[in-house]
Coordinates of C-alpha atoms in Angstrom, one line a residue:
Chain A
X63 CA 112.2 -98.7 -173.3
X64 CA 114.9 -101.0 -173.6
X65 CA 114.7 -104.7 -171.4
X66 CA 117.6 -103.5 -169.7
X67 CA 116.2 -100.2 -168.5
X68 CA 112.5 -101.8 -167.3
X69 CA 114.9 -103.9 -165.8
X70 CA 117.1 -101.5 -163.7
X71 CA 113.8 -99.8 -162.9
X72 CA 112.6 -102.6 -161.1
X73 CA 115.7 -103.2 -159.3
X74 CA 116.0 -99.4 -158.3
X75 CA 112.3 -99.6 -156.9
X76 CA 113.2 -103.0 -154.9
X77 CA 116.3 -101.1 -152.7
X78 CA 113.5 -98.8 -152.3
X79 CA 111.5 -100.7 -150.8
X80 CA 114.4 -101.8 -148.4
X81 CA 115.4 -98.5 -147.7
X82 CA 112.0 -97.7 -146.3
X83 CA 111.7 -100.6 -144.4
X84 CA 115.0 -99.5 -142.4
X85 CA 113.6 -95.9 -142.2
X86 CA 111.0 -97.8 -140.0
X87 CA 113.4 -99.2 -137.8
X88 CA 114.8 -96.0 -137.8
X89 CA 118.2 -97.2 -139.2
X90 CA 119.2 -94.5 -141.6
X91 CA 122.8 -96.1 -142.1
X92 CA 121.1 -98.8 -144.0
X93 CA 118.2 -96.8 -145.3
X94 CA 121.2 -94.4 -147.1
X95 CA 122.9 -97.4 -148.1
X96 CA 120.4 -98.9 -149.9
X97 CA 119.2 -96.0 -151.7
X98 CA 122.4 -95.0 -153.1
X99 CA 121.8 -98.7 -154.6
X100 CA 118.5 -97.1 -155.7
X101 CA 120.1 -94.6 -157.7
X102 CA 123.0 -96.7 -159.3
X103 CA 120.4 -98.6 -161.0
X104 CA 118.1 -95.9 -161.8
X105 CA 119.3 -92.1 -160.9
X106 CA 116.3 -90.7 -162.0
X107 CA 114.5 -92.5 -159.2
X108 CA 112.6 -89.6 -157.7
X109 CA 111.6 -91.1 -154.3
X110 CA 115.1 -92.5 -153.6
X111 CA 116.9 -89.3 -154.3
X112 CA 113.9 -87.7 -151.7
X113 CA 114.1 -89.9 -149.7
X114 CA 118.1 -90.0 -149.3
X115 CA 117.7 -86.1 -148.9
X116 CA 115.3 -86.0 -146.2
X117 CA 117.7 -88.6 -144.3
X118 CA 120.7 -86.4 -144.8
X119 CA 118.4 -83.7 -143.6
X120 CA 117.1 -85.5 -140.7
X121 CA 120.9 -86.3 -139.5
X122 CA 121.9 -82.7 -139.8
X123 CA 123.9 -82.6 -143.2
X124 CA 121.3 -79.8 -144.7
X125 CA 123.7 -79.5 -148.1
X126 CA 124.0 -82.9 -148.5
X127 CA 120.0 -83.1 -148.5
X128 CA 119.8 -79.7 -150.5
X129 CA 122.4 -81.3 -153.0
X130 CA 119.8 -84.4 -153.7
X131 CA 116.6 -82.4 -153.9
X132 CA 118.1 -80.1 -156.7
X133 CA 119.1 -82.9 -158.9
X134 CA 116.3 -84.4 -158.0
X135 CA 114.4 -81.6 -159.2
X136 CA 116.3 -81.4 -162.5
X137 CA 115.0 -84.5 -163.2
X138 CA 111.5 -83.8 -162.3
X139 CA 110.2 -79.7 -161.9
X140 CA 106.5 -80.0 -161.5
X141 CA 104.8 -82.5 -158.9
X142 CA 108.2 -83.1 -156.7
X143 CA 108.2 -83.5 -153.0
X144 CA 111.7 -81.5 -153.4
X145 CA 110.0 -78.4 -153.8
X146 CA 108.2 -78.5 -150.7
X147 CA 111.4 -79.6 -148.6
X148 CA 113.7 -77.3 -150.5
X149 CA 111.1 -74.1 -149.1
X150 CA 110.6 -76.3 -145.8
X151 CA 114.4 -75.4 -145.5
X152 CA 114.5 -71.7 -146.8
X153 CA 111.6 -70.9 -144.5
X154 CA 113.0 -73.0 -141.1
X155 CA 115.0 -70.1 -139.1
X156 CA 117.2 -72.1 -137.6
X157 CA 118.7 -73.3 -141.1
X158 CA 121.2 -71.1 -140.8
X159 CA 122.3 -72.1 -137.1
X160 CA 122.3 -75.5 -138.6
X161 CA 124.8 -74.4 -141.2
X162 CA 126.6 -72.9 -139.0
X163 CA 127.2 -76.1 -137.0
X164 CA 128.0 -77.8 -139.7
X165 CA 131.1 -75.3 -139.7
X166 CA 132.0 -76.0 -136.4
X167 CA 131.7 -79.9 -136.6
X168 CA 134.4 -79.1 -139.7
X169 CA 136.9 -77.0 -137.7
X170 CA 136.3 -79.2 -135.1
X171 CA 137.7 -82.0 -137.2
X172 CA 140.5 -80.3 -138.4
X173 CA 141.5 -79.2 -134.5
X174 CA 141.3 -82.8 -133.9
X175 CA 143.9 -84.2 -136.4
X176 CA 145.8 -81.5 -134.8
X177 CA 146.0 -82.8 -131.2
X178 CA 143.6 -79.8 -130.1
X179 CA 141.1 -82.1 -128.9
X180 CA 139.8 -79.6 -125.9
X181 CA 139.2 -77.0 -128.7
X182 CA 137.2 -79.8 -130.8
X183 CA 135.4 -80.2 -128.0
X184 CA 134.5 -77.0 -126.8
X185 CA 133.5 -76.5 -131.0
X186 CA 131.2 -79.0 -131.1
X187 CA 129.2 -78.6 -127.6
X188 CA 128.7 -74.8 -129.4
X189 CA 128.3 -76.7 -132.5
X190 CA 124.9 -79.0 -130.6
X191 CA 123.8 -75.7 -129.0
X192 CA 122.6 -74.6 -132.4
X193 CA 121.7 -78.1 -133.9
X194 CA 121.1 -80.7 -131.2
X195 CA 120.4 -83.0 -134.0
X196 CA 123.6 -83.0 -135.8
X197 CA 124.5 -86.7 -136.0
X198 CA 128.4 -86.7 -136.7
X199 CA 128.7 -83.3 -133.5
X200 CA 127.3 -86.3 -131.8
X201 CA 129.2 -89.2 -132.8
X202 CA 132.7 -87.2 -133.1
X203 CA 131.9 -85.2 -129.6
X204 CA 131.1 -89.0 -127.9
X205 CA 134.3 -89.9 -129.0
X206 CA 136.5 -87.3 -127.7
X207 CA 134.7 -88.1 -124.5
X208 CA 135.4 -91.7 -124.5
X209 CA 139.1 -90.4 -124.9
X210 CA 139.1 -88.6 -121.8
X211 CA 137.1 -91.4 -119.9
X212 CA 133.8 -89.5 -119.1
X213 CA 131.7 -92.1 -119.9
X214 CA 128.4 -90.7 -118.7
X215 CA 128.5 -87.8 -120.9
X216 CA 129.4 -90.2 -123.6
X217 CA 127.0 -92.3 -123.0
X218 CA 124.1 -89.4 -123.0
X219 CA 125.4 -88.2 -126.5
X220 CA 125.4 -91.7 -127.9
X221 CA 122.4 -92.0 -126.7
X222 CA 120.9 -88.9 -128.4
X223 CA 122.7 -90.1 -131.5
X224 CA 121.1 -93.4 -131.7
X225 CA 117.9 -92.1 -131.4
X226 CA 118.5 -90.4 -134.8
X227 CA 119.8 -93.5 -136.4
X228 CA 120.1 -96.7 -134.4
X229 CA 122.0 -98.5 -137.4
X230 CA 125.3 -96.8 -137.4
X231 CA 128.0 -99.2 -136.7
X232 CA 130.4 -97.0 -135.1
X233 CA 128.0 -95.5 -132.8
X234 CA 126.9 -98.3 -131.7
X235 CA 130.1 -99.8 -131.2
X236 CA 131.0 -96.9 -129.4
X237 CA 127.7 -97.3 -127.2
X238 CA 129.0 -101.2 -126.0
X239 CA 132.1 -100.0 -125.3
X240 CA 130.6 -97.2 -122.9
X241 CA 128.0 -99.9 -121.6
X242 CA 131.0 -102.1 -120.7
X243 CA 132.9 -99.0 -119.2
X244 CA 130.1 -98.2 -116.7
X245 CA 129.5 -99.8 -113.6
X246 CA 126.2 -101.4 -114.3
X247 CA 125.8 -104.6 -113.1
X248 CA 123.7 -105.9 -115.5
X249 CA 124.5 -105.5 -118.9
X250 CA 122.8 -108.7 -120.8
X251 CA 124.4 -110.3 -123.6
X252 CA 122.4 -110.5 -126.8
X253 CA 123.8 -111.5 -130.2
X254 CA 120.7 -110.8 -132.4
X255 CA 119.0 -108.0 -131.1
X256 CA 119.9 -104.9 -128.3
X257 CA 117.5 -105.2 -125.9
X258 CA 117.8 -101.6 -123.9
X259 CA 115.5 -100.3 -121.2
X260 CA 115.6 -96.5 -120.7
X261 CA 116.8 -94.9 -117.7
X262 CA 117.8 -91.4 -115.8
X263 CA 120.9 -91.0 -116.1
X264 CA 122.7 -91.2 -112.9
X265 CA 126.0 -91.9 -111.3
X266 CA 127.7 -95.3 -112.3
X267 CA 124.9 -95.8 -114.3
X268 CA 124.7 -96.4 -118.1
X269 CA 122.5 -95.2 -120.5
X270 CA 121.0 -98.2 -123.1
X271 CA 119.0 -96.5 -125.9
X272 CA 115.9 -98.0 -127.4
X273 CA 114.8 -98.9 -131.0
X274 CA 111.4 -97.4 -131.9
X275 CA 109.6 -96.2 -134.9
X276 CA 109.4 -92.3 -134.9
X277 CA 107.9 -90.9 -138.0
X278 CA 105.7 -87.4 -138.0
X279 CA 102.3 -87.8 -139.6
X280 CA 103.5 -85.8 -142.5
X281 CA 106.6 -88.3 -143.1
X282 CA 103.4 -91.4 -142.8
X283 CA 101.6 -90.0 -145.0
X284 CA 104.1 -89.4 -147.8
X285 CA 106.0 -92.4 -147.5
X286 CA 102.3 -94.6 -148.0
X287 CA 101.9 -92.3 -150.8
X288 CA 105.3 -93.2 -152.2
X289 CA 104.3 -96.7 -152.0
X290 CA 101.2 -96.8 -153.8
X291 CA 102.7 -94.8 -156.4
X292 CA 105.4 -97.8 -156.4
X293 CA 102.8 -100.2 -156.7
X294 CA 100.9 -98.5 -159.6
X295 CA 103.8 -97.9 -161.6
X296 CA 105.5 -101.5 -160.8
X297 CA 101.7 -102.9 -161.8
X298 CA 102.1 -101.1 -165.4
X299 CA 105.5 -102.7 -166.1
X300 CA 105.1 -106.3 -165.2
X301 CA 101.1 -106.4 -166.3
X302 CA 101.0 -104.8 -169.8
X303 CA 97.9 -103.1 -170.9
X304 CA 96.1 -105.0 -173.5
X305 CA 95.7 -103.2 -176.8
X306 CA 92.3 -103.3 -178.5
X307 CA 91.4 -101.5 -181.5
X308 CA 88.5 -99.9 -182.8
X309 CA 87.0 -101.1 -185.7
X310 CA 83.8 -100.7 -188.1
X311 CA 81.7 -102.8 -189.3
X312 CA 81.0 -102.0 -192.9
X313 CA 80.4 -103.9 -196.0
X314 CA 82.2 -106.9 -196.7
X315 CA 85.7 -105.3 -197.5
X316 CA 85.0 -103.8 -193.9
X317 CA 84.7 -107.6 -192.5
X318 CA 87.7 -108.7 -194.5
X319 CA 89.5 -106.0 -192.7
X320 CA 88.2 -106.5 -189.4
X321 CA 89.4 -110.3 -190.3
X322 CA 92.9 -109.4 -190.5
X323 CA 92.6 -106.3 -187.8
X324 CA 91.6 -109.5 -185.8
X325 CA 94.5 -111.1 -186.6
X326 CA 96.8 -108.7 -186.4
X327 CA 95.6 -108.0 -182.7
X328 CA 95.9 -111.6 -182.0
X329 CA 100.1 -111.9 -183.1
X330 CA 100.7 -108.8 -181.1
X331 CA 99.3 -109.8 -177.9
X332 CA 100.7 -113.2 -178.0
X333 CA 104.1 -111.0 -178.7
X334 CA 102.9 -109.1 -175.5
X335 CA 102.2 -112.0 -173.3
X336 CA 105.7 -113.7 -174.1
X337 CA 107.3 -110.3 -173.7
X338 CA 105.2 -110.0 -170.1
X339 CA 106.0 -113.4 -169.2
X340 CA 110.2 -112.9 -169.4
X341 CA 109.6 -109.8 -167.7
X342 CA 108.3 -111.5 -165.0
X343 CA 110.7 -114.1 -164.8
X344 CA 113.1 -111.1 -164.5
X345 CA 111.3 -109.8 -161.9
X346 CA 111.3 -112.7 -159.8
X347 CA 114.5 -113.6 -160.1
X348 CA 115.8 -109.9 -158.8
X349 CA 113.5 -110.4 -156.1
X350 CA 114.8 -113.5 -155.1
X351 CA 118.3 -111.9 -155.4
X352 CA 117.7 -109.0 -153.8
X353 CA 116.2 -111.1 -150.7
X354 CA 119.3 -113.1 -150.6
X355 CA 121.1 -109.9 -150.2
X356 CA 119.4 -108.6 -147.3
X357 CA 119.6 -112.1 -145.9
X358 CA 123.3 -111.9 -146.3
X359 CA 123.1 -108.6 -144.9
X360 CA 121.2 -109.0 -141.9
X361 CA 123.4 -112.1 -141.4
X362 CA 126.4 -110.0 -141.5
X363 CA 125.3 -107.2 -139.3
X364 CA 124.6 -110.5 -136.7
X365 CA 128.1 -111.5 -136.8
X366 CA 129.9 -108.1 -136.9
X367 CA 128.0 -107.0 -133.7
X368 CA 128.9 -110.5 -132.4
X369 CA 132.5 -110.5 -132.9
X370 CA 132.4 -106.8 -132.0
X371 CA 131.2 -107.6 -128.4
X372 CA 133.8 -110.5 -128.0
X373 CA 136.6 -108.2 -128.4
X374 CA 134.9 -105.6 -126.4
X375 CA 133.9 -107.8 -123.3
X376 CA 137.6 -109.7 -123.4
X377 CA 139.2 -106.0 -123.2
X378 CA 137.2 -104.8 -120.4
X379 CA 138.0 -107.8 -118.4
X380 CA 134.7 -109.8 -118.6
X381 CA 136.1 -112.9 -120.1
X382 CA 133.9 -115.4 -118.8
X383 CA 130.9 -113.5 -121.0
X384 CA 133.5 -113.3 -124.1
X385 CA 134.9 -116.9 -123.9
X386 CA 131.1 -118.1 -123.8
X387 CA 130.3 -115.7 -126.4
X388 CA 133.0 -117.2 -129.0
X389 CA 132.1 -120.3 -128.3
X390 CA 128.8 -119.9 -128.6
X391 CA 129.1 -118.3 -132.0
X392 CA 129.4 -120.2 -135.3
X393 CA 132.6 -119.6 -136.9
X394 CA 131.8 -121.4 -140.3
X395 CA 129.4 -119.7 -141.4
X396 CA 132.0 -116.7 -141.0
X397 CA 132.7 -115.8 -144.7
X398 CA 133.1 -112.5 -145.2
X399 CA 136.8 -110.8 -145.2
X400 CA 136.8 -108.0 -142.6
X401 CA 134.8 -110.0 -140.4
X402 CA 137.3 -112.8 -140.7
X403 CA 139.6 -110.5 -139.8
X404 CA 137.5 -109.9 -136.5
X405 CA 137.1 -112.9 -136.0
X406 CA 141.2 -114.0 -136.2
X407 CA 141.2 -110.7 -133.7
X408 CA 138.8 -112.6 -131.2
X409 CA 140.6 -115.8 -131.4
X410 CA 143.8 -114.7 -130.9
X411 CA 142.1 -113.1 -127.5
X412 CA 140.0 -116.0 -126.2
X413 CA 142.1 -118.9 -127.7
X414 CA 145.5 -117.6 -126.5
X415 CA 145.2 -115.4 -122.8
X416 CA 141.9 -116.1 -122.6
X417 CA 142.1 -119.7 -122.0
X418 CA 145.2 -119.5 -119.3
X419 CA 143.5 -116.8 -117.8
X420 CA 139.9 -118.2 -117.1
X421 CA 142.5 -121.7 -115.7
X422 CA 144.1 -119.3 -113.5
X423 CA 140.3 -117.4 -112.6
X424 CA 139.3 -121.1 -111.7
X425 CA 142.6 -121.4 -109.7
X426 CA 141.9 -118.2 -107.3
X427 CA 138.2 -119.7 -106.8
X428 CA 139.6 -122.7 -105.8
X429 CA 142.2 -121.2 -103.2
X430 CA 138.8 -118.6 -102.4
X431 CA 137.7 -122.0 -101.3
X432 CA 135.0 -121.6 -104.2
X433 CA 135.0 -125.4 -105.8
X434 CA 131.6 -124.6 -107.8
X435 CA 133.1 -121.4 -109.8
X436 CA 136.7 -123.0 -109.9
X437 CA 135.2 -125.8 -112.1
X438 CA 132.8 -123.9 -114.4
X439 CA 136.0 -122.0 -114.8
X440 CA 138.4 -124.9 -115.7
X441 CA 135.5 -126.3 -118.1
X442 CA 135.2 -123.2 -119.7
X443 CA 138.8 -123.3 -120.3
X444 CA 139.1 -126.4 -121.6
X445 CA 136.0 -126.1 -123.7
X446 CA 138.5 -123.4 -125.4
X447 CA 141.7 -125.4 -124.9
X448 CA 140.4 -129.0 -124.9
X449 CA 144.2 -130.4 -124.7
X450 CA 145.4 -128.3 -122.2
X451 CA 147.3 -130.6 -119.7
X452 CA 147.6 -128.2 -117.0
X453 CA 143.7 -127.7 -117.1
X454 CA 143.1 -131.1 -117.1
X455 CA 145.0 -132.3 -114.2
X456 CA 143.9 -129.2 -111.9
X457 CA 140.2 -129.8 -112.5
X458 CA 140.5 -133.5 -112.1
X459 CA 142.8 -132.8 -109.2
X460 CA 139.3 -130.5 -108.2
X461 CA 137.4 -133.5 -108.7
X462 CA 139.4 -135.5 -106.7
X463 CA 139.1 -133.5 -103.4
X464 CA 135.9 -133.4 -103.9
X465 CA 135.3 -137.1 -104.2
X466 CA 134.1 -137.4 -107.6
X467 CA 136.9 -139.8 -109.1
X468 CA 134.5 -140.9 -111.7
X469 CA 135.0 -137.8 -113.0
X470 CA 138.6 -137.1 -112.5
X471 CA 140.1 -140.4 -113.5
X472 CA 139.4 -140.0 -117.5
X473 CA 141.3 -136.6 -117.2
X474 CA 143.9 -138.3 -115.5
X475 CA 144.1 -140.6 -117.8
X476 CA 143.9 -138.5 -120.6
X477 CA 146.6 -136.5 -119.5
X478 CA 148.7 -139.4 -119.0
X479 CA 147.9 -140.2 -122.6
X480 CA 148.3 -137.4 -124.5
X481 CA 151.2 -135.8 -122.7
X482 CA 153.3 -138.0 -121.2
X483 CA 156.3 -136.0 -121.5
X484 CA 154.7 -133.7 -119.6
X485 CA 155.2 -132.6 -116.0
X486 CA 151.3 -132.6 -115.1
X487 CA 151.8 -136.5 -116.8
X488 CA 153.9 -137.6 -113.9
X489 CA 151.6 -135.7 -111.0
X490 CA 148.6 -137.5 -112.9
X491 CA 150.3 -140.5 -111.9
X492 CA 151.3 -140.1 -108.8
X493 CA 147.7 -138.6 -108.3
X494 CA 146.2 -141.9 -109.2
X495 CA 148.1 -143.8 -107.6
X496 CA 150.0 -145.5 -110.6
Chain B
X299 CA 139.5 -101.1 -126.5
X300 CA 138.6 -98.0 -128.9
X301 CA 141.4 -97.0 -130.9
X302 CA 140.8 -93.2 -130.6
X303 CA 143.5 -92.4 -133.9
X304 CA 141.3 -95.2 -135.9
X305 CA 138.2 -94.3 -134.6
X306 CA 138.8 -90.5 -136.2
X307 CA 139.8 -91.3 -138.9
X308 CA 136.2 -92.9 -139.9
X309 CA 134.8 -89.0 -139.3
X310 CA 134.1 -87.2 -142.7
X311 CA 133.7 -83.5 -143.7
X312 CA 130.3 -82.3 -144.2
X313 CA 129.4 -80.2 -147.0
X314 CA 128.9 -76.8 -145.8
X315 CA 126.7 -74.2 -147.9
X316 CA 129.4 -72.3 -149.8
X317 CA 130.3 -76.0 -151.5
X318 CA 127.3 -76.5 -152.9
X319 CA 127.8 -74.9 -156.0
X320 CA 131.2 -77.7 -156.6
X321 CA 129.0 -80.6 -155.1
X322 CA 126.5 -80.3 -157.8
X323 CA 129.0 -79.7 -160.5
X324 CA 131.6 -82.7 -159.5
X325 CA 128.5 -85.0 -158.6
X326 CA 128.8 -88.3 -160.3
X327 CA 125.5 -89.2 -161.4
X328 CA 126.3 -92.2 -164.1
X329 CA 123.6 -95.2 -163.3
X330 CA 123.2 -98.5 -164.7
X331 CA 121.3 -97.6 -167.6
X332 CA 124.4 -95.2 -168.7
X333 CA 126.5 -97.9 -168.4
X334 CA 124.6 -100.4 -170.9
X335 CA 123.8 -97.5 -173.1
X336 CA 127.9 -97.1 -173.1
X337 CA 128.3 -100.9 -173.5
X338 CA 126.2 -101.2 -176.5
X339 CA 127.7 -98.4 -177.8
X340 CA 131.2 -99.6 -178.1
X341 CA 130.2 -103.2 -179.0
X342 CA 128.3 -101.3 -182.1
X343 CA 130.9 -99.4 -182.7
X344 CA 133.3 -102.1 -182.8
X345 CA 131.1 -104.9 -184.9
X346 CA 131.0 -102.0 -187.4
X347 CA 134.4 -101.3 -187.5
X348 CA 134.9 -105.2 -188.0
X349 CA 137.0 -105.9 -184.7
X350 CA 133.9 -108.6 -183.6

C-alpha cells in the first residue's frame, strides 16, 4: 500500500472517531458531516458508510440509508453490519409507511414553493402520522407553524426534532426564535451551552428540549465493537509486525547462510523502523490537525449560536439581553466569512437603534421615576456608543439630581470637550454652572 | 426575525424508493486515494512524454 493510501486511512478513521463522538451527544448534523469526511479520504471505509446509513435511517431518510448500505456492501459482502440493517428494514412493517411519508414530506415541499402552505401542512401532519420520526416533516412542519404564529405547536415539533438530532443549526435556530416568541419569563442566556429543563407543555409556556445520550443496547454494543476493530487495525498500521525468519542450522555453509539471513533481517528491519517512525510522524501530525479542526469547529458553532441569539433577542424586543450579549462577545476572534456577515448584521442592530433606543429606555425609567434602571440603561448605551453626547449629558444630568456630581461632572466635561458644537455642549455648561 | 422564503429554501428533497436505482448509479464515490492515483498518473504520463 502506497504512503499516501496508509495515510488517508488514518485520516478516514480519525473523522470517525469524531463522528461517533457527536453520535453520543446525539448531534447527527455533525456526526454526518464528519463521516462524509470519512469517506472522501477513504470511501471504502466500512463503518463510516454504516454508520452514515444508520443516521439517515434514524432521521427518517430510509433510501438515503439503503443507498449507503448497498455500496457499502459492494465493497464488503461477507461480515457487513449492512446486511443485518438492510433485512432490519425489509422485515420492519412500517417501512413502507415510512416511504410513504417520505412522499408526502416531498409534495409537501413542492405545495410549499407554491404558496399552498395549508396543503403542506395538512401533508405533513399525515406525513408524522406514519413516521413520527421523520426529521425534515418536523423541521419543515415547525416552520410553516412559526409562519402562522402558533408557537406552541412549533415549539412541541421542534422539540420532538431535537431529540433526534440536537446539532441541526436550523432547528435550533428555529427553537430560540420560538423560545423568544413565548411568554416565558425566564429564558436564560447561555453562549456555550443550552441549558433546557423539560416541561408540560402548557399555555404561554415554551418548550426547551434537553441534550442526552440515547443509544439502544444493540447500537452500544456495535459501536464499542467498531472501536476496537479501529484500534486493532490502526495498531497494525502505525506498529509494524516484525519479520523473523526461520532458519537451520546445518553445517558450516548452513552458518554462513544463517550469517547473511542475519544480516539481511537486520537491513530490513532498520528499513521497517524508519518506515514506522515517518509513519508515525504522519500520524501525529493529522492528529494534531484534525484536533485543531474540531477546535475551530466547536469554536465556530460558539460564535454562530452567539451571534444567532443577538439578532434574535434585538428583534423580539429584548435589547438589554442583546446589547449585553454583543458586548460581551469577542469580536476578534471573529474570522470566519458568514459569521462576519452575522456579526456586521448584529452590529448594524445594536450599534445603530440599539444604542438610541436603550438612551431613550433609560429616558422612560427616568420619567417612571426609576433612577436605578434609567442609569444601567444610559451606561449600557454608552458602553455601545461611548461618544454619544446626548447620553452623556442625560446620565450626568441623572447624576446630578441625584447628588452624585463626582460622577456627573467628568461627563459634563467631556461633553464640553468633545462636542462643543454641540447643543448638549451648551446645556453641559449651563448645567455646571460655567 | 425568521425569514420564512429563506428559511425554505434550506429544505431539500428526500430520496424516495423509486430513485434508488439513479442514486446509486449517479453517486459520486471518487476519494482521496482516487485522486493521487489520478495525480501520479498524469505527472507519469507527462515526465514520459518529456513535458517535465
Amino acid at each position: 500500500m502506497e504512503n499516501f493510501e496508509i495515510r488517508n486511512r488514518k485520516i478516514s478513521s480519525l473523522y470517525f472517531d469524531l463522528a461517533i463522538d457527536r453520535v453520543e451527544e446525539n448531534d447527527m448534523y455533525m456526526a454526518a458531516f464528519f463521516l462524509k469526511k470519512s469517506l472522501i479520504y477513504n470511501k471504502k471505509n466500512i463503518d463510516s458508510r454504516n454508520l452514515l446509513g444508520l443516521i439517515y435511517y434514524k432521521l427518517g431518510d430510509i433510501v438515503e440509508a439503503l443507498v449507503q448500505w448497498i455500496i457499502s456492501k459492494s465493497y464488503r459482502e461477507r461480515d457487513n453490519l449492512a446486511t443485518v440493517y438492510m433485512n432490519e428494514v425489509q422485515n420492519d412493517n412500517t417501512t413502507q409507511d415510512k416511504y410513504n411519508a417520505i412522499k408526502l414530506y416531498n409534495l409537501a415541499l413542492d405545495n410549499i414553493h407554491i404558496g399552498r402552505n395549508d396543503l403542506a401542512m395538512m401533508q405533513l401532519i399525515k406525513g408524522l402520522n406514519l413516521n413520527p420520526n421523520h426529521f425534515k416533516s418536523l423541521a419543515l412542519l415547525s416552520l410553516l407553524q412559526l409562519n402562522i404564529k402558533d408557537y406552541i405547536k412549533a415549539g412541541s415539533n421542534l422539540l420532538r426534532a431535537q431529540k433526534l438530532d440536537s446539532g441541526n443549526f436550523q432547528v435550533n435556530k428555529l427553537m430560540n426564535y420560538t423560545m423568544a416568541n413565548t411568554k416565558k419569563s425566564e429564558v436564560k442566556e447561555k453562549k456555550l451551552k443550552n441549558v433546557y429543563s423539560i416541561k408540560k407543555l402548557e399555555e404561554d409556556d415554551a418548550i426547551l428540549s434537553k441534550r442526552y445520550i440515547k443509544l439502544t443496547t444493540n447500537q452500544k454494543i456495535i459501536f464499542i465493537l467498531l472501536g476496537l476493530s479501529i484500534g486493532i487495525m490502526s495498531y497494525q498500521t502505525i506498529v509494524l509486525p516484525m519479520m523473523g525468519n526461520r532458519f537451520k542450522s546445518e553445517a558450516t555453509n548452513d552458518i554462513i547462510k544463517y550469517a547473511d539471513l542475519v544480516n539481511e533481517q537486520n537491513k530490513t528491519l532498520r528499513d521497517l523502523t524508519i518506515e514506522n517512525a515517518q509513519l508515525k510522524s504522519d500520524y501525529d501530525s493529522a492528529s494534531i490537525r484534525l484536533k485543531a479542526y474540531e477546535e475551530q469547529n466547536r469554536l465556530f458553532t460558539s460564535q454562530y449560536e452567539t451571534l444567532n441569539e443577538i439578532i434574535t433577542l434585538f428583534d423580539e424586543g429584548y435589547i438589554s439581553r442583546a446589547a449585553r450579549a454583543y458586548i460581551e462577545l469577542d469580536k476578534d476572534s471573529i474570522t470566519d466569512e458568514t459569521l462576519l456577515i452575522l456579526l456586521n448584521n448584529a452590529k448594524s442592530r445594536i450599534e445603530g437603534i440599539g444604542a438610541t433606543r436603550l438612551t431613550e429606555l433609560g429616558t422612560e425609567s427616568w420619567n417612571a421615576g426609576n433612577k436605578t434602571q434609567a442609569i444601567a440603561y444610559y451606561q449600557l448605551s454608552l458602553s455601545i456608543n461611548p461618544n454619544d453626547p446626548e447620553t452623556m449629558f442625560l446620565l450626568a444630568r441623572l447624576y446630578q439630581s441625584l447628588g452624585r456630581n463626582a460622577d456627573a461632572n467628568p461627563l459634563f466635561d467631556k461633553v464640553i470637550a468633545e462636542h462643543p458644537n454641540s447643543n448638549y455642549s451648551k446645556r453641559s455648561r449651563e448645567a455646571r454652572g460655567y | 426575525m425568521i425569514d420564512f422564503d429563506e428559511e425554505k429554501k434550506k429544505f431539500r428533497k428526500s430520496l424516495e424508493i423509486d430513485e434508488l436505482n439513479d442514486a446509486l448509479a449517479n453517486c459520486d464515490i471518487t476519494d482521496m486515494d482516487d485522486i493521487m492515483i489520478d495525480i501520479i498518473k498524469q505527472f507519469t504520463g507527462n515526465k514520459n512524454s518529456g513535458k517535465f
